[in-house]
Amino acid sequence: MRQSQLFTKTRKDVPSDETSKNAQLLIRAGFIHKEMAGVYSYLPLGLKVIKRIENIIREEMNAIGGIEMKTSAFQSREVWEKTNRWDDNIVDNWFKTKLKSGGEVGLSFTNEEAYSNILRQYISSYKDLPIYPYDFKEIFRNEVRSKSGIMRGREFYWKALYSFSRNESEHLDFYNKAKEAYKNIFNRAGIGDKTYITYASGGTFSKFSHEFQTLCDAGEDIIYISKEDEGKGLKMDENRVVVNKEIYNEDLKKDLGLVGDFVERKAIEVGNIFTLGTKFSEPFDLKYKDEKGKDNVVLMGSYGIGLGRLMGTIVEILSDDKGIVWPKEVSPFSVHLVRLGDKPETLAFADKLYTDLQNKGIEALYDDRDLRAGEKFADSDLIGIPVRFVVSDKTIAEDKVEVKMRTENDSKLISVGEALKNF
Ligand code: ATP
Ligand code: MG
């Protein structure tokens, strides 16, 4: 994309009503627009990041048998009454409205009921199971606090997968596969070395659920990590026991065989996996007949990730004083091609490199604007694409391109051939 065509402009000032670092940087760099507290629009650059995150998640979910679908945002009262979750006294974060024709609708704050209601039409025999449908969807929650930028939205975009299994071992088998897929997702998103798998409360049907918690001072959660384990790498290793504050106590410490001192740390819950058992399948009468013709209740699990929260977390933990630092796999572009000077030869050289990059399938943001070098570099650092190519009167005199990684201070001159091959 030519930057001259990108209508968003960077800003030097920090929006005065925005206290979170992720939203401040993303607004300044032109990735998002704040509509109101907890509600953001995604501008072209922001959408590109969300799409890249979405693709990583999609690939990992499909690899473990996930099947993508799309449930509606509008939900009916009857369906949610089955689980007693329509009542505002029971669920306090619904957004609801009245229909002109009478009756009410709610906007999805989660998906268990929608899935159970749909799937009961298709599950009747043991041959129909197991299945792992999922969707990417806008979720609406009337959250009380929304001061964490895109990490806690009142409207946010998530992936939710639900597993429908015949028995405990089949459920556990998938649950463990999902855990591995989540590790891949957070590693690929560049936050793996700061993310812990933690034990969290399990609800009615299992002792524990698991959360993926990324260490960050802007986090709203507290986790306990053993002192010896801190800073050792390989954080998403389940043998390294990490516990959420909500369930941590001395009994649990004994139970899990924990020794030594779980240091208290702030963290962001980027994802979770949960055993639901028959909590939803029971009220929806979600049953299957086994080989002997006997009825059994289906066992469910849920697996969520907030895409905006993940994007915000990346910004929180990987940015520096100059701006955002995108990991390769989620960056809106692979390369930021910056042209300096306006000599016809320089222009032609940069235009040709841009075309060559496109032909090689390397997505580049091409800064073809007539601005001072300082302004272009400041924008480039703020936007945070991992690789920067500079084409200037000086570099073309040597028939070279200057390359600089966002995370490094030094640049070097390389040939066009190398530029096209190595990045
Ligand atoms: P939290 O405890 O932080 O409110 P939750 O337990 O309500 O999260 P779930 O309902 O299980 O979370 O949602 C699944 C995932 O969706 C979470 O792990 C998180 O990544 C994301 N998520 C939850 N609430 C929000 C929100 N308000 N804004 C953005 N992402 C969210
Ligand atoms: Mg919540």
Coordinates of C-alpha atoms and ligand atoms in Angstrom, one line a residue:
M1 CA 0.0 0.0 0.0
R2 CA 1.2 3.5 -0.9
Q3 CA 1.3 5.6 2.3
S4 CA 0.1 8.6 0.3
Q5 CA -3.2 6.7 -0.1
L6 CA -3.5 5.7 3.5
F7 CA -5.9 8.3 4.9
T8 CA -4.9 7.9 8.5
K9 CA -2.2 10.2 9.8
T10 CA 0.0 9.7 12.9
R11 CA -0.5 12.0 15.9
K12 CA 2.1 13.4 18.3
D13 CA -0.3 14.1 21.1
V14 CA -1.7 11.5 23.4
P15 CA -5.5 11.5 23.5
S16 CA -6.3 13.1 26.9
D17 CA -9.1 10.7 27.8
E18 CA -7.1 7.6 27.1
T19 CA -5.0 6.2 30.0
S20 CA -3.9 2.9 28.6
K21 CA -0.7 2.5 26.7
N22 CA -2.1 0.2 24.0
A23 CA -4.9 2.6 23.0
Q24 CA -2.6 5.7 23.2
L25 CA -0.1 4.2 20.8
L26 CA -2.6 2.6 18.5
I27 CA -4.6 5.8 18.2
R28 CA -1.4 7.9 17.7
A29 CA -0.2 5.5 15.0
G30 CA -3.6 5.4 13.2
F31 CA -4.6 1.8 13.9
I32 CA -7.8 2.4 15.8
H33 CA -10.4 5.2 16.5
K34 CA -12.1 5.6 19.8
E35 CA -15.8 5.8 19.5
M36 CA -16.5 5.9 23.3
A37 CA -15.1 4.2 26.4
G38 CA -14.6 0.5 25.6
V39 CA -15.6 0.9 21.9
Y40 CA -13.1 1.2 19.1
S41 CA -13.2 1.2 15.3
Y42 CA -10.4 -0.6 13.5
L43 CA -8.8 1.6 10.8
P44 CA -7.0 0.1 7.8
L45 CA -3.7 -0.7 9.7
G46 CA -5.6 -2.0 12.7
L47 CA -7.8 -4.3 10.6
K48 CA -4.7 -5.7 8.9
V49 CA -3.3 -6.7 12.3
I50 CA -6.6 -8.2 13.4
K51 CA -6.8 -10.2 10.2
R52 CA -3.3 -11.6 10.7
I53 CA -4.1 -12.6 14.3
E54 CA -7.4 -14.1 13.0
N55 CA -5.5 -16.2 10.5
I56 CA -3.0 -17.5 13.0
I57 CA -5.9 -18.6 15.2
R58 CA -7.8 -20.0 12.3
E59 CA -4.8 -22.1 11.1
E60 CA -4.2 -23.5 14.6
M61 CA -7.9 -24.2 15.2
N62 CA -8.3 -26.0 11.9
A63 CA -5.2 -28.0 12.6
I64 CA -6.9 -29.6 15.6
G65 CA -10.2 -30.3 13.8
G66 CA -12.0 -27.0 14.3
I67 CA -14.8 -26.1 11.9
E68 CA -15.5 -22.5 11.3
M69 CA -19.1 -21.1 11.3
K70 CA -20.8 -17.9 12.4
T71 CA -23.5 -17.5 15.0
S72 CA -25.7 -14.5 15.0
A73 CA -25.2 -11.5 17.3
F74 CA -28.9 -11.2 18.1
Q75 CA -30.0 -13.8 20.6
S76 CA -33.5 -14.8 21.7
R77 CA -34.9 -14.8 25.2
E78 CA -36.3 -18.3 24.9
V79 CA -32.9 -19.9 24.2
W80 CA -31.2 -18.1 27.2
E81 CA -34.0 -18.9 29.5
K82 CA -33.2 -22.6 29.2
T83 CA -30.0 -22.0 31.2
N84 CA -31.4 -19.2 33.3
R85 CA -29.0 -16.7 31.8
W86 CA -31.5 -14.3 30.4
D87 CA -32.3 -12.6 33.6
D88 CA -30.4 -9.3 34.2
N89 CA -30.2 -10.2 37.9
I90 CA -28.2 -13.2 37.0
V91 CA -26.1 -11.9 34.1
D92 CA -25.4 -8.2 34.7
N93 CA -23.6 -7.4 31.5
W94 CA -26.2 -8.0 28.8
F95 CA -27.0 -5.4 26.1
K96 CA -30.6 -5.8 25.3
T97 CA -33.2 -4.0 23.2
K98 CA -36.9 -4.3 22.4
L99 CA -38.2 -5.4 19.0
K100 CA -40.9 -3.1 17.4
S101 CA -43.0 -6.2 16.8
G102 CA -42.8 -7.0 20.5
G103 CA -40.4 -9.0 22.6
E104 CA -36.8 -8.6 23.3
V105 CA -33.4 -9.4 21.8
G106 CA -30.0 -9.6 23.5
L107 CA -26.6 -9.0 21.9
S108 CA -24.3 -12.0 22.4
F109 CA -22.2 -11.7 25.5
T110 CA -21.0 -15.3 25.0
N111 CA -21.8 -18.3 22.8
E112 CA -22.5 -21.4 24.8
E113 CA -26.3 -21.2 24.4
A114 CA -26.2 -20.4 20.8
Y115 CA -24.0 -23.4 20.0
S116 CA -25.9 -25.8 22.2
N117 CA -29.2 -24.7 20.7
I118 CA -27.9 -25.1 17.1
L119 CA -26.0 -28.4 17.6
R120 CA -28.8 -30.3 19.3
Q121 CA -30.4 -30.4 15.9
Y122 CA -27.4 -32.3 14.5
I123 CA -26.3 -34.5 17.3
S124 CA -28.2 -37.7 17.9
S125 CA -25.8 -40.6 17.5
Y126 CA -22.3 -41.5 18.7
K127 CA -21.4 -41.2 15.0
D128 CA -22.1 -37.5 15.0
L129 CA -19.3 -36.9 17.6
P130 CA -16.8 -35.5 18.4
I131 CA -17.1 -32.1 16.8
Y132 CA -15.3 -28.8 17.3
P133 CA -17.2 -25.8 15.8
Y134 CA -15.9 -22.3 16.3
D135 CA -16.5 -18.7 15.2
F136 CA -14.9 -15.3 15.1
K137 CA -17.5 -12.8 16.4
E138 CA -18.3 -9.4 17.9
I139 CA -19.2 -9.8 21.5
F140 CA -21.0 -7.2 23.5
R141 CA -20.6 -6.8 27.3
N142 CA -21.7 -4.0 29.5
E143 CA -18.4 -4.1 31.3
V144 CA -18.2 -1.8 34.4
R145 CA -14.5 -1.1 33.9
S146 CA -13.2 -0.2 30.5
K147 CA -10.0 1.6 31.1
S148 CA -7.7 -0.9 29.4
G149 CA -8.1 0.3 25.8
I150 CA -8.7 -2.6 23.4
M151 CA -7.9 -5.1 26.1
R152 CA -11.3 -4.7 27.7
G153 CA -14.0 -3.6 25.2
R154 CA -17.7 -3.2 25.6
E155 CA -17.8 -4.4 22.1
F156 CA -14.9 -6.8 21.2
Y157 CA -13.9 -9.4 18.7
W158 CA -13.2 -12.9 19.8
K159 CA -12.7 -16.5 18.7
A160 CA -14.7 -19.1 20.6
L161 CA -14.6 -22.8 20.0
Y162 CA -16.8 -25.4 21.6
S163 CA -16.0 -29.0 21.9
F164 CA -18.7 -31.7 21.9
S165 CA -17.4 -35.0 23.0
R166 CA -18.8 -38.5 23.9
N167 CA -16.8 -39.1 27.1
E168 CA -14.3 -37.8 29.5
S169 CA -11.2 -39.2 27.7
E170 CA -12.3 -37.9 24.3
H171 CA -12.9 -34.5 26.0
L172 CA -9.5 -34.5 27.7
D173 CA -7.8 -35.5 24.5
F174 CA -9.1 -32.5 22.7
Y175 CA -8.6 -30.2 25.7
N176 CA -4.9 -31.1 25.7
K177 CA -4.7 -30.5 21.9
A178 CA -6.3 -27.1 22.4
K179 CA -3.7 -26.3 25.0
E180 CA -0.9 -27.0 22.5
A181 CA -2.7 -25.0 19.8
Y182 CA -2.9 -22.1 22.2
K183 CA 0.8 -22.3 22.9
N184 CA 1.4 -22.1 19.1
I185 CA -0.9 -19.1 18.8
F186 CA 0.8 -17.1 21.6
N187 CA 4.3 -18.1 20.4
R188 CA 3.4 -17.0 16.8
A189 CA 1.9 -13.8 18.1
G190 CA 5.2 -13.0 19.7
I191 CA 4.2 -13.1 23.4
G192 CA 5.1 -16.7 24.2
D193 CA 8.0 -16.0 26.4
K194 CA 5.9 -13.8 28.7
T195 CA 2.8 -16.0 28.8
Y196 CA 2.1 -18.6 31.5
I197 CA -0.5 -21.3 31.6
T198 CA -2.2 -20.9 34.9
Y199 CA -4.6 -22.9 37.0
A200 CA -7.9 -21.1 37.4
S201 CA -11.2 -22.0 39.0
G202 CA -12.9 -24.8 37.1
G203 CA -16.6 -24.3 37.8
T204 CA -19.0 -27.1 38.4
F205 CA -17.5 -29.8 36.3
S206 CA -13.8 -29.8 36.8
K207 CA -11.4 -28.7 39.5
F208 CA -9.5 -26.4 37.3
S209 CA -9.7 -24.5 34.0
H210 CA -6.6 -23.0 32.4
E211 CA -5.9 -19.5 31.5
F212 CA -3.1 -18.1 29.4
Q213 CA -1.8 -15.1 31.3
T214 CA 0.8 -12.7 29.9
L215 CA 2.9 -10.8 32.4
C216 CA 2.3 -7.1 32.1
D217 CA 1.9 -4.3 34.6
A218 CA -1.2 -3.1 32.8
G219 CA -2.8 -6.5 33.5
E220 CA -6.0 -6.7 35.6
D221 CA -5.3 -10.1 36.9
I222 CA -2.9 -11.4 39.6
I223 CA -1.0 -14.6 39.2
Y224 CA 1.5 -16.4 41.5
I225 CA 4.7 -17.7 40.1
S226 CA 7.4 -19.6 41.9
K227 CA 10.5 -17.5 42.5
E228 CA 12.9 -20.0 41.0
D229 CA 10.8 -20.3 37.9
E230 CA 10.6 -16.6 37.1
G231 CA 12.6 -15.5 34.1
K232 CA 13.6 -19.0 33.0
G233 CA 11.9 -19.1 29.6
L234 CA 9.6 -21.9 28.4
K235 CA 6.8 -20.2 30.3
M236 CA 4.0 -22.1 28.8
D237 CA 5.1 -25.4 30.4
E238 CA 2.4 -26.9 32.5
N239 CA 4.9 -28.5 34.8
R240 CA 5.7 -25.1 36.1
V241 CA 2.8 -24.4 38.3
V242 CA 1.3 -21.0 38.1
V243 CA -1.9 -20.1 39.9
N244 CA -4.5 -17.3 39.7
K245 CA -5.0 -15.2 42.7
E246 CA -8.8 -16.1 42.8
I247 CA -8.0 -19.7 43.7
Y248 CA -4.7 -19.5 45.4
N249 CA -4.5 -20.6 49.0
E250 CA -2.4 -22.8 51.3
D251 CA -4.5 -26.0 50.7
L252 CA -4.1 -25.6 47.0
K253 CA -0.4 -25.1 47.5
K254 CA -0.2 -28.5 49.3
D255 CA -2.6 -30.1 46.8
L256 CA -0.4 -29.1 43.8
G257 CA 2.8 -30.0 45.6
L258 CA 4.1 -26.5 45.4
V259 CA 7.2 -25.6 47.3
G260 CA 9.2 -22.5 47.8
D261 CA 8.1 -18.9 47.5
F262 CA 4.5 -18.1 43.5
V263 CA 5.8 -14.2 43.5
E264 CA 2.8 -12.1 42.9
R265 CA 2.7 -10.7 39.4
K266 CA 0.2 -8.7 37.3
A267 CA -1.0 -10.4 34.1
I268 CA -3.4 -10.2 31.2
E269 CA -5.7 -13.1 30.5
V270 CA -5.2 -13.5 26.7
G271 CA -7.1 -16.8 26.4
N272 CA -8.8 -19.6 28.4
I273 CA -9.8 -23.2 28.1
F274 CA -12.6 -24.6 30.1
T275 CA -14.3 -27.9 30.8
L276 CA -18.0 -27.3 30.8
G277 CA -19.2 -30.9 31.3
T278 CA -22.9 -31.1 31.0
K279 CA -23.7 -27.6 32.2
F280 CA -25.1 -26.5 28.9
S281 CA -25.8 -29.9 27.2
E282 CA -28.2 -30.9 30.0
P283 CA -30.6 -27.9 29.7
F284 CA -30.6 -28.2 25.9
D285 CA -31.1 -31.9 26.0
L286 CA -28.0 -32.4 24.0
K287 CA -27.8 -36.2 24.0
Y288 CA -26.4 -39.0 21.7
K289 CA -27.2 -42.7 21.5
D290 CA -24.2 -44.9 22.0
E291 CA -23.4 -48.2 20.2
K292 CA -25.9 -50.0 22.5
G293 CA -28.6 -47.5 21.9
K294 CA -28.3 -45.9 25.3
D295 CA -28.8 -42.2 25.7
N296 CA -25.7 -40.2 27.0
V297 CA -25.4 -36.5 27.7
V298 CA -22.7 -34.8 25.5
L299 CA -19.7 -33.3 27.3
M300 CA -18.7 -29.8 26.3
G301 CA -15.6 -27.6 26.6
S302 CA -15.1 -23.9 25.7
Y303 CA -12.0 -22.2 24.3
G304 CA -11.8 -18.4 24.0
I305 CA -9.4 -15.8 22.8
G306 CA -10.0 -12.1 22.6
L307 CA -8.3 -10.8 19.4
G308 CA -8.4 -7.1 20.4
R309 CA -7.1 -8.1 23.8
L310 CA -4.2 -10.1 22.2
M311 CA -3.4 -7.2 19.9
G312 CA -3.4 -4.8 22.9
T313 CA -1.2 -7.1 24.9
I314 CA 1.4 -7.2 22.1
V315 CA 1.5 -3.4 22.0
E316 CA 1.7 -3.2 25.8
I317 CA 4.7 -5.6 26.2
L318 CA 6.6 -5.0 23.0
S319 CA 6.5 -1.3 22.4
D320 CA 9.4 1.1 23.2
D321 CA 9.7 4.8 23.6
K322 CA 9.5 5.4 19.9
G323 CA 6.3 3.4 19.3
I324 CA 5.0 -0.1 18.5
V325 CA 7.2 -3.1 17.7
W326 CA 5.1 -5.7 15.8
P327 CA 6.3 -9.3 15.8
K328 CA 6.7 -10.6 12.2
E329 CA 3.6 -12.7 12.1
V330 CA 1.1 -10.1 13.2
S331 CA 2.7 -7.0 11.6
P332 CA 0.3 -5.1 9.2
F333 CA 3.1 -5.2 6.6
S334 CA 6.3 -7.2 6.2
V335 CA 8.4 -4.2 5.1
H336 CA 8.2 -0.5 5.4
L337 CA 9.7 1.0 2.3
V338 CA 10.7 4.6 2.9
R339 CA 11.7 6.8 0.0
L340 CA 13.8 9.9 0.8
G341 CA 14.5 12.6 -1.8
D342 CA 12.6 13.3 -5.0
K343 CA 15.2 12.9 -7.7
P344 CA 13.6 11.1 -10.7
E345 CA 16.2 8.3 -10.4
T346 CA 15.4 7.8 -6.7
L347 CA 11.7 7.8 -7.4
A348 CA 12.1 5.3 -10.2
F349 CA 14.3 3.0 -8.0
A350 CA 11.9 3.1 -5.1
D351 CA 8.8 2.5 -7.4
K352 CA 10.6 -0.5 -9.0
L353 CA 11.5 -2.0 -5.6
Y354 CA 7.9 -1.6 -4.5
T355 CA 6.7 -3.4 -7.6
D356 CA 9.3 -6.1 -7.2
L357 CA 8.3 -6.7 -3.6
Q358 CA 4.6 -6.9 -4.6
N359 CA 5.5 -9.4 -7.3
K360 CA 7.3 -11.5 -4.8
G361 CA 4.3 -11.5 -2.5
I362 CA 6.0 -9.4 0.1
E363 CA 3.5 -6.9 1.5
A364 CA 5.1 -3.5 1.9
L365 CA 3.9 -0.1 3.1
Y366 CA 5.5 2.3 0.7
D367 CA 6.1 5.8 2.1
D368 CA 6.0 7.7 -1.1
R369 CA 5.1 11.0 0.6
D370 CA 7.1 14.2 0.2
L371 CA 8.1 14.7 3.9
R372 CA 11.3 15.3 5.7
A373 CA 13.4 12.3 6.6
G374 CA 12.9 12.9 10.4
E375 CA 9.1 12.8 10.1
K376 CA 9.2 9.7 8.0
F377 CA 11.4 7.8 10.4
A378 CA 9.3 8.9 13.4
D379 CA 6.2 7.7 11.7
S380 CA 7.9 4.4 10.7
D381 CA 9.1 3.8 14.3
L382 CA 5.6 4.6 15.7
I383 CA 3.8 2.3 13.2
G384 CA 6.3 -0.5 14.1
I385 CA 6.8 -2.6 11.0
P386 CA 9.7 -5.0 11.8
V387 CA 11.8 -4.3 8.7
R388 CA 12.6 -0.9 7.2
F389 CA 14.1 -0.3 3.7
V390 CA 15.3 3.1 2.9
V391 CA 15.9 4.2 -0.7
S392 CA 17.5 7.6 -1.0
D393 CA 19.7 9.6 -3.4
K394 CA 22.7 8.3 -1.3
T395 CA 21.7 4.6 -1.4
I396 CA 21.0 4.5 -5.1
A397 CA 24.4 6.1 -5.9
E398 CA 25.7 2.8 -4.7
D399 CA 22.9 0.8 -6.2
K400 CA 21.9 -0.3 -2.7
V401 CA 19.0 -0.3 -0.2
E402 CA 19.5 0.6 3.4
V403 CA 17.9 -2.0 5.8
K404 CA 17.1 -1.5 9.4
M405 CA 15.3 -3.8 11.8
R406 CA 12.8 -2.1 14.1
T407 CA 14.4 -3.7 17.2
E408 CA 18.0 -2.7 16.2
N409 CA 19.8 0.6 16.1
D410 CA 22.2 0.0 13.2
S411 CA 21.4 -0.2 9.6
K412 CA 23.3 -1.7 6.7
L413 CA 23.4 -1.4 2.9
I414 CA 22.3 -4.4 0.9
S415 CA 21.6 -5.1 -2.8
V416 CA 18.1 -5.2 -4.2
G417 CA 18.6 -8.9 -4.8
E418 CA 19.3 -9.5 -1.1
A419 CA 16.4 -7.2 -0.1
L420 CA 14.0 -9.3 -2.2
K421 CA 15.4 -12.6 -1.0
N422 CA 15.9 -12.2 2.7
F423 CA 12.9 -10.4 4.1
Ligands
ATP1 P1 -12.1 -11.3 32.1 O1 -12.0 -12.1 33.4 O2 -10.8 -10.6 31.8 O3 -13.3 -10.4 32.1 P2 -13.6 -13.4 31.0 O4 -13.3 -14.5 32.0 O5 -14.8 -12.7 31.1 O6 -12.3 -12.4 31.0 P3 -14.3 -15.1 28.8 O7 -15.7 -14.7 28.9 O8 -14.0 -16.5 29.1 O9 -13.3 -14.1 29.6 O10 -13.8 -14.7 27.3 C1 -12.8 -15.4 26.6 C2 -11.7 -14.5 26.2 O11 -12.2 -13.3 25.6 C3 -10.8 -14.0 27.3 O12 -9.8 -14.9 27.6 C4 -10.2 -12.7 26.8 O13 -9.1 -13.0 26.0 C5 -11.3 -12.2 25.9 N1 -12.1 -11.1 26.6 C6 -13.0 -11.3 27.6 N2 -13.6 -10.1 27.9 C7 -13.1 -9.2 27.1 C8 -13.3 -7.8 26.8 N3 -14.2 -7.1 27.6 N4 -12.6 -7.2 25.8 C9 -11.7 -7.9 25.1 N5 -11.5 -9.2 25.2 C10 -12.1 -9.8 26.2
MG2 MG -15.2 -10.8 31.9

